[in-house]
mmCIF file of C-alpha atoms and ligand atoms in Angstrom:
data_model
loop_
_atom_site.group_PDB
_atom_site.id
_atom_site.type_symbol
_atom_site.label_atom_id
_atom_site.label_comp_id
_atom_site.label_asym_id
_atom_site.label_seq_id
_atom_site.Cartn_x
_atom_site.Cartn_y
_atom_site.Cartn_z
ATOM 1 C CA UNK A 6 40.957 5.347 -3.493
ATOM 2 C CA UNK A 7 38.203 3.482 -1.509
ATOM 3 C CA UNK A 8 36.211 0.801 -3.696
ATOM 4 C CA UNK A 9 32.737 2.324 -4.285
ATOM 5 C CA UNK A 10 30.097 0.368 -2.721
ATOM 6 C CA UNK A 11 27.227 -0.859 -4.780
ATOM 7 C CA UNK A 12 23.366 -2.009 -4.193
ATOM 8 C CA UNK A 13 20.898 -3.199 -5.740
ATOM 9 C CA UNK A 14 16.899 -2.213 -4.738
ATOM 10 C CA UNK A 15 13.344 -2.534 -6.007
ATOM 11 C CA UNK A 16 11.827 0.927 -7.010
ATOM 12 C CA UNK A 17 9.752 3.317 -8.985
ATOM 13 C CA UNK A 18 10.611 6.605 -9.763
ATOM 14 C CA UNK A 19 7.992 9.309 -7.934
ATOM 15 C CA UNK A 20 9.782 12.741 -9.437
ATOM 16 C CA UNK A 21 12.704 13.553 -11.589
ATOM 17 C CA UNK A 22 14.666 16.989 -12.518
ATOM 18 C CA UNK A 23 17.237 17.609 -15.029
ATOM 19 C CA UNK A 24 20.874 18.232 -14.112
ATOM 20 C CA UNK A 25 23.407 20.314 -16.220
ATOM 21 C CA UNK A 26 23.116 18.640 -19.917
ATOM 22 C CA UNK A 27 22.254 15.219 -19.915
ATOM 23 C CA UNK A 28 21.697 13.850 -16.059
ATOM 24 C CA UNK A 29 18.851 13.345 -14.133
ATOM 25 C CA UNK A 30 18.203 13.512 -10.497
ATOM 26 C CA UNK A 31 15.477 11.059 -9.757
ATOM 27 C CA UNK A 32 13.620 10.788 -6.523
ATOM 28 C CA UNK A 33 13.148 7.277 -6.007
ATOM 29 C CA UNK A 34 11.049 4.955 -3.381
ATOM 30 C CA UNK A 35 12.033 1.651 -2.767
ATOM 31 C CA UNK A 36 10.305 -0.651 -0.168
ATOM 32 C CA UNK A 37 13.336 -1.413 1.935
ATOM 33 C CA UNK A 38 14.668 2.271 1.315
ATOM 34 C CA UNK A 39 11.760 4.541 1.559
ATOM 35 C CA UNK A 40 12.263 7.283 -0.352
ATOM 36 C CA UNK A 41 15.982 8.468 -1.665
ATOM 37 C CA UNK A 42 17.886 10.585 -4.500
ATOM 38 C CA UNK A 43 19.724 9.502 -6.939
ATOM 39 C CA UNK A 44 21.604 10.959 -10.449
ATOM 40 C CA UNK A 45 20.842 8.961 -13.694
ATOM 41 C CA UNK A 46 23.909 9.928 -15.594
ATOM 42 C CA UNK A 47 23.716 10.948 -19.427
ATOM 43 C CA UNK A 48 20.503 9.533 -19.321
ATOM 44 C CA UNK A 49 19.196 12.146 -21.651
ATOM 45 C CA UNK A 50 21.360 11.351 -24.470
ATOM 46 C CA UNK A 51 19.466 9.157 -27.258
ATOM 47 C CA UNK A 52 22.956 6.255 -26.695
ATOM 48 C CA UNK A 53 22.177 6.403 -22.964
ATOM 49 C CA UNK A 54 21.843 2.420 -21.756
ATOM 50 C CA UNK A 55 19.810 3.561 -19.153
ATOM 51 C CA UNK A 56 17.600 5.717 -21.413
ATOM 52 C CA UNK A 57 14.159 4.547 -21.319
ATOM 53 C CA UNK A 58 14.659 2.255 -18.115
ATOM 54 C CA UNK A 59 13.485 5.126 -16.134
ATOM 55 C CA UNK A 60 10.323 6.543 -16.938
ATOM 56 C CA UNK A 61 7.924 6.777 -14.842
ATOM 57 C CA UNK A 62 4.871 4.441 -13.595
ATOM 58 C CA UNK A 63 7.278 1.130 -13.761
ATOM 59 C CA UNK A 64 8.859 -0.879 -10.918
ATOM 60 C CA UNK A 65 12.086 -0.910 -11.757
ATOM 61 C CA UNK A 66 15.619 -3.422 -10.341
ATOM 62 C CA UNK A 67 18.232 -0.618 -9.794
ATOM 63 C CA UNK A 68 21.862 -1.000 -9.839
ATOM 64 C CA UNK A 69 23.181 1.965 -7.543
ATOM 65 C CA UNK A 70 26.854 2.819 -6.474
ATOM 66 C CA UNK A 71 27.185 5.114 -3.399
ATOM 67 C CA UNK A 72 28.311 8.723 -4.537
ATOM 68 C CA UNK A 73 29.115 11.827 -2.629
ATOM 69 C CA UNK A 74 25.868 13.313 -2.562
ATOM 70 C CA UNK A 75 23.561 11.105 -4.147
ATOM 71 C CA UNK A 76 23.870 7.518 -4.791
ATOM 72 C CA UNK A 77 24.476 7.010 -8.918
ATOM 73 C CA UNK A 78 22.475 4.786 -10.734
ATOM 74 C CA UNK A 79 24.742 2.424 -12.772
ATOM 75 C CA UNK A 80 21.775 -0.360 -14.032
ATOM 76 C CA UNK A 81 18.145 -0.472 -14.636
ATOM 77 C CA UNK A 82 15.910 -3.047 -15.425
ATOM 78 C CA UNK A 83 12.027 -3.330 -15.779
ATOM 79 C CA UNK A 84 10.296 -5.148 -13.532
ATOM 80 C CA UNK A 85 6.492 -4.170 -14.301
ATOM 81 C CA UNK A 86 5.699 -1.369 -16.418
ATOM 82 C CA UNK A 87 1.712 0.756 -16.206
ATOM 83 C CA UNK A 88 1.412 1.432 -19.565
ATOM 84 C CA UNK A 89 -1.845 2.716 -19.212
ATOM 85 C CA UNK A 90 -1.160 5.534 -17.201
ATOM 86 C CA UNK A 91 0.959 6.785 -19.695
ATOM 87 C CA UNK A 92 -1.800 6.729 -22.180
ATOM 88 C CA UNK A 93 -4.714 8.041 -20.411
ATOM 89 C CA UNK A 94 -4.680 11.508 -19.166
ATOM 90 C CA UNK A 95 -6.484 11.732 -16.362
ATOM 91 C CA UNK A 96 -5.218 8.298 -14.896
ATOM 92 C CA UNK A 97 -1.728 9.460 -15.334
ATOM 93 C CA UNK A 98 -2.384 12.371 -12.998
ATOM 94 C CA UNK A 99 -4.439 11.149 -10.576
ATOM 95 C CA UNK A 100 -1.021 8.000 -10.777
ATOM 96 C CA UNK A 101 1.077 11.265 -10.409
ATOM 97 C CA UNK A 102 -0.698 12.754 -7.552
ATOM 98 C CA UNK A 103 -0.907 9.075 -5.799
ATOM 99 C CA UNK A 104 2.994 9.163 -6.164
ATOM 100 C CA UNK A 105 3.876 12.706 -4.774
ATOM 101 C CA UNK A 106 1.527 12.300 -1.708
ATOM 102 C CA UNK A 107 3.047 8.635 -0.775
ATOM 103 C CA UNK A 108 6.758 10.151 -1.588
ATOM 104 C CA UNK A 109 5.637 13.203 0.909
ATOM 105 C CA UNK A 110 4.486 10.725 4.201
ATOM 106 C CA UNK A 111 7.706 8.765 3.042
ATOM 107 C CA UNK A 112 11.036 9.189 5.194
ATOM 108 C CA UNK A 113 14.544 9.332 3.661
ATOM 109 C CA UNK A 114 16.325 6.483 3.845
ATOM 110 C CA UNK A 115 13.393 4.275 5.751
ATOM 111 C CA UNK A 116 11.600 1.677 4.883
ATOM 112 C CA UNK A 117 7.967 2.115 4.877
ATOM 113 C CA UNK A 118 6.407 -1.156 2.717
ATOM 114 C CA UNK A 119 3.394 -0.456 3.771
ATOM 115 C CA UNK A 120 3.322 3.167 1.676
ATOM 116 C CA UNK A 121 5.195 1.847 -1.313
ATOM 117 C CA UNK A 122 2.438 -0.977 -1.289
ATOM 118 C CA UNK A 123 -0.340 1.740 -1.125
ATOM 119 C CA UNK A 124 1.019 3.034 -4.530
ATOM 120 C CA UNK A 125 1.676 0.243 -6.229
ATOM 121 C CA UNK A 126 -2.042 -0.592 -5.253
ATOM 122 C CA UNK A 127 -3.394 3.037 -6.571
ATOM 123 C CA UNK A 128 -1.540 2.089 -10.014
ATOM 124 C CA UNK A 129 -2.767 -1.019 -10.042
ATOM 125 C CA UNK A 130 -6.231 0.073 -9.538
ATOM 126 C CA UNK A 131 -5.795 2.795 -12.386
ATOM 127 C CA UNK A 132 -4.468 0.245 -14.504
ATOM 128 C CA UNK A 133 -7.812 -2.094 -14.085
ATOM 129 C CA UNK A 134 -9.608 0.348 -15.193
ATOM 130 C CA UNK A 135 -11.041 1.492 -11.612
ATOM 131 C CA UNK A 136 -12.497 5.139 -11.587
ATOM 132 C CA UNK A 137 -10.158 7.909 -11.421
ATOM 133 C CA UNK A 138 -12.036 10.092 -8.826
ATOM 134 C CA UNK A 139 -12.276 6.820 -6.881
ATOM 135 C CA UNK A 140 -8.478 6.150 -6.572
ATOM 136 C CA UNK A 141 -7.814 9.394 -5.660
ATOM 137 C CA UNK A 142 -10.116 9.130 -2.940
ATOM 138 C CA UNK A 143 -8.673 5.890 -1.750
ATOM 139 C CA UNK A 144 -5.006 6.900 -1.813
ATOM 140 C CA UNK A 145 -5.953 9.921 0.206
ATOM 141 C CA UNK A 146 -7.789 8.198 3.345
ATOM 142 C CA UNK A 147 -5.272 5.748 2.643
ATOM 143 C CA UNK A 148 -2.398 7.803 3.916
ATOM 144 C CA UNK A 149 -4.519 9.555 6.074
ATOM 145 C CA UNK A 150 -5.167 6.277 7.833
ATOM 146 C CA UNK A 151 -1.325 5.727 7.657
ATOM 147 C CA UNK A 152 -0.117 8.316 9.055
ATOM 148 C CA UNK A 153 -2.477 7.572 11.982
ATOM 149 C CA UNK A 154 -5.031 11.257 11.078
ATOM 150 C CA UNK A 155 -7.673 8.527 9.860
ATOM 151 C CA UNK A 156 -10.929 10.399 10.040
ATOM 152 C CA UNK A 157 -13.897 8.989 12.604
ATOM 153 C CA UNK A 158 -16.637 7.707 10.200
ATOM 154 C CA UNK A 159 -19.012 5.695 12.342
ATOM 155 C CA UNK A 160 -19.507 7.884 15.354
ATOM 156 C CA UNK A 161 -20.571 12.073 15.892
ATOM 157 C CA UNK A 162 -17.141 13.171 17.460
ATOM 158 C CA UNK A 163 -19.141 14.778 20.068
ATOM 159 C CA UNK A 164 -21.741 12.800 21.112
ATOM 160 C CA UNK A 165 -20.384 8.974 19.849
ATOM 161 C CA UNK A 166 -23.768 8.301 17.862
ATOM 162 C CA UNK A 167 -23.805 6.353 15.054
ATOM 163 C CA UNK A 168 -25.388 8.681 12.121
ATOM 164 C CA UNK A 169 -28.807 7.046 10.757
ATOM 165 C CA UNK A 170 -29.830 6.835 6.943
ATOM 166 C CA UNK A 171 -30.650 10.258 5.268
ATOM 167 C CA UNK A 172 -29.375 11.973 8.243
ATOM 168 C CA UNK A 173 -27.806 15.599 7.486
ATOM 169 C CA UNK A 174 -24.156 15.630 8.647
ATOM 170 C CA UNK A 175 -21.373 17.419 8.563
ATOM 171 C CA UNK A 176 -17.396 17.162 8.256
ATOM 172 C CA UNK A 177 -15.051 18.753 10.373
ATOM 173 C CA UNK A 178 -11.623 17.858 9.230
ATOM 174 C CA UNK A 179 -9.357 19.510 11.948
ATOM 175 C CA UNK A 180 -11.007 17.304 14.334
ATOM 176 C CA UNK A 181 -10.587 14.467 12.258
ATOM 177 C CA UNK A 182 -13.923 13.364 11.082
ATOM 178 C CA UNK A 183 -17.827 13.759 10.817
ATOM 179 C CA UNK A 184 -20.202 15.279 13.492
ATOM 180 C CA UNK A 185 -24.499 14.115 13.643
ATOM 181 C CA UNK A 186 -27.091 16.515 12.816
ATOM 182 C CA UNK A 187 -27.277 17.803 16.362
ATOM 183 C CA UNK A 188 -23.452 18.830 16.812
ATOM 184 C CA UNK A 189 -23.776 20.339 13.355
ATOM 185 C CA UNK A 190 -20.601 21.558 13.083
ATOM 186 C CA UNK A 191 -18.371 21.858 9.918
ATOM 187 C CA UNK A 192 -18.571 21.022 6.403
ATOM 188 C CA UNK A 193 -22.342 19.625 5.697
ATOM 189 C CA UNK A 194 -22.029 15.716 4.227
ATOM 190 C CA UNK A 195 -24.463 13.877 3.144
ATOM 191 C CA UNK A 196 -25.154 9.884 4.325
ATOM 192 C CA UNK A 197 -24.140 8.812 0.739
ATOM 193 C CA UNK A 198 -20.863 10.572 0.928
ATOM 194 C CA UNK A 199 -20.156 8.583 3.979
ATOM 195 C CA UNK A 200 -21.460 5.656 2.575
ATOM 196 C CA UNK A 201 -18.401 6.112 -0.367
ATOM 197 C CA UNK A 202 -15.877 6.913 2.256
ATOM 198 C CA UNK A 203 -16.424 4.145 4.761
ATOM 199 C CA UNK A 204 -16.509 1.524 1.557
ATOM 200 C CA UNK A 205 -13.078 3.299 0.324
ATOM 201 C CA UNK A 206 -11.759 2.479 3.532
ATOM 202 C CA UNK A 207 -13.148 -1.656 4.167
ATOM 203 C CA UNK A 208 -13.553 -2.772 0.766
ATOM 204 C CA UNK A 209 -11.075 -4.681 -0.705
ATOM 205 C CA UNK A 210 -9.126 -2.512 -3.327
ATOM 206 C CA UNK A 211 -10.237 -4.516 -6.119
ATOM 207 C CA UNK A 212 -13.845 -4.363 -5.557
ATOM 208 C CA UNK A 213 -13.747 -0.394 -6.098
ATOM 209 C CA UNK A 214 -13.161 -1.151 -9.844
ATOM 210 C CA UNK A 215 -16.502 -2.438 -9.920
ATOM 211 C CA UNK A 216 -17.900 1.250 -8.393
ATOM 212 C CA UNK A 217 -19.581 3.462 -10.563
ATOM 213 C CA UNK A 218 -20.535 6.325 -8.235
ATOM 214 C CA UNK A 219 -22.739 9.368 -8.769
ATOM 215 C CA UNK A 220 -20.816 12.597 -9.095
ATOM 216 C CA UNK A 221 -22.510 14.133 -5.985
ATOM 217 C CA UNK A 222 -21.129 12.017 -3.355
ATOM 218 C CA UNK A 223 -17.986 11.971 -5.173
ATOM 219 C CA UNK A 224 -17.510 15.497 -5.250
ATOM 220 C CA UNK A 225 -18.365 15.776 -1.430
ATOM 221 C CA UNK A 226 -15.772 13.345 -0.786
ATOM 222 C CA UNK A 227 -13.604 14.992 -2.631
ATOM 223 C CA UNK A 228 -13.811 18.445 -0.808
ATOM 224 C CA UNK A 229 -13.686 16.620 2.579
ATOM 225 C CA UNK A 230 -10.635 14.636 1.880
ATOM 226 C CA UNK A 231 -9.143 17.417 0.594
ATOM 227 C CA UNK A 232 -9.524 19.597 3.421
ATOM 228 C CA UNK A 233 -7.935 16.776 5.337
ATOM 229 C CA UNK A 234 -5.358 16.525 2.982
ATOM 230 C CA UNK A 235 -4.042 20.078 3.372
ATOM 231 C CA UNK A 236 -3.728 19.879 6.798
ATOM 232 C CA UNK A 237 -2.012 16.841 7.134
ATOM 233 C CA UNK A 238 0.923 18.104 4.855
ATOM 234 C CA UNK A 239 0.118 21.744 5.509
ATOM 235 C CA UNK A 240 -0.200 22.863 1.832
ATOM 236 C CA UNK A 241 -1.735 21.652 -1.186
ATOM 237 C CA UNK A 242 0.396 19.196 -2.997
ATOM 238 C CA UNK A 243 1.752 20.474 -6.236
ATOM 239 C CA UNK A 244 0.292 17.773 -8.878
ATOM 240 C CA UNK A 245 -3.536 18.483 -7.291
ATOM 241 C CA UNK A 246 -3.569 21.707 -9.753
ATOM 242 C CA UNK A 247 -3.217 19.609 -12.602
ATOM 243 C CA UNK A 248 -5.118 16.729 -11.894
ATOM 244 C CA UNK A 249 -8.132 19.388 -11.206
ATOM 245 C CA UNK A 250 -7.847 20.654 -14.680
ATOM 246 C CA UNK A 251 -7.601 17.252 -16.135
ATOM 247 C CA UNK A 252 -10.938 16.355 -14.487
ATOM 248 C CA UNK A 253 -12.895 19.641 -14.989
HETATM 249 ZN ZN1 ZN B 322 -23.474 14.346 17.903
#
């Protein structure tokens, strides 16, 4: 019989689903994997050693040996844990609909630091105590931006003007970003809401859990990102149900 290979990788667990009666099949995303399945074996049963080692929202040093299918996992240990998100409600969804968008723009099997990163970040923002709304915001022009769809914010996509103070725009997101009062075409945005997405995009992370933001911009962001959103990945994402009743 060959000798089973084994590895060892960084990761945090972005989905899970029970198999037969006590496994789990855990979607993990690992910075020098991307994103890849494995099966947690009687991890379900209350003498599992693995047991608690993989919940969710924790970076986690994984012990894997290669299976047929899916790699198993044979060892888990903690690295960081968010133990916040699993205590507030609304951070934990807007930390579970960070994780299912950045597992989505991953690829099997490649590594993509730059998204795990963007995650970790998102948590790590949530975890500071940053607003909700906000990170949600960020993660989304963040993979936007990533996956190279980042939306125009400092020019009309028509006429390459540079919007001016109080001016009445609009956002058009199959063309990837905001048009001036003239070419008023699309979704009408106001120059606050652009204000909060251009900052989302150059501020330093940290700074945005010092932003306190009225809820109109917000919610204008919000509808234009998620516009963008749905056409990038061509359908809403599953957890954005959720998180909107957790914010209503
Ligand atoms: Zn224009």
């Amino acid at each position: 019989m060959p000798e089973r290979r084994t590895s060892r990788t960084l990761a945090v667990v972005t989905s899970r689903f029970r198999l037969g009666e006590a496994d789990r099949v855990l979607t993990l995303l690992s910075p020098d994997r991307g994103k890849f399945k494995a099966i947690a074996k009687g991890v379900r049963k209350p003498t599992s050693r693995l047991g608690g080692g993989v919940e969710p929202f924790a970076e986690l040093e994984v012990a894997l040996a290669t299976g047929r299918t899916f790699d198993i996992v044979t060892q888990v240990q903690s690295r960081r844990v968010w133990l916040g998100l699993r205590e507030r409600l609304k951070s934990s969804a807007v930390a579970w609909y960070a994780a299912e968008l950045v597992e989505r723009a991953t690829s099997e099997e490649q590594p993509e630091p730059q998204l795990y990163e963007l995650l970790i970040h998102a948590w790590d923002l949530l975890e500071a105590g940053a607003s909700d709304e906000l990170v949600a915001r960020w993660v989304e022009l963040g993979l936007l931006d990533a996956a190279g769809h980042g939306p125009e914010l400092d020019q009309c996509l028509d006429c390459g003007r540079a919007p001016i103070e109080g001016e009445g725009l609009r956002w058009d997101e199959a063309a990837g970003g905001i048009r001036c009062a003239v070419h008023a075409e699309g979704l009408p945005l106001s120059s606050d809401a652009l204000r909060l997405l251009r900052a989302l995009r150059r501020f330093p992370p940290e700074q945005l859990t010092q932003l306190r933001l009225p809820a109109g911009p917000l919610a204008e962001a919000d509808r234009a990102l998620r516009g963008s959103i749905l056409l990038l990945y061509g359908h809403e994402p599953k957890s954005r149900s959720f998180l909107d009743e957790v914010m209503a």
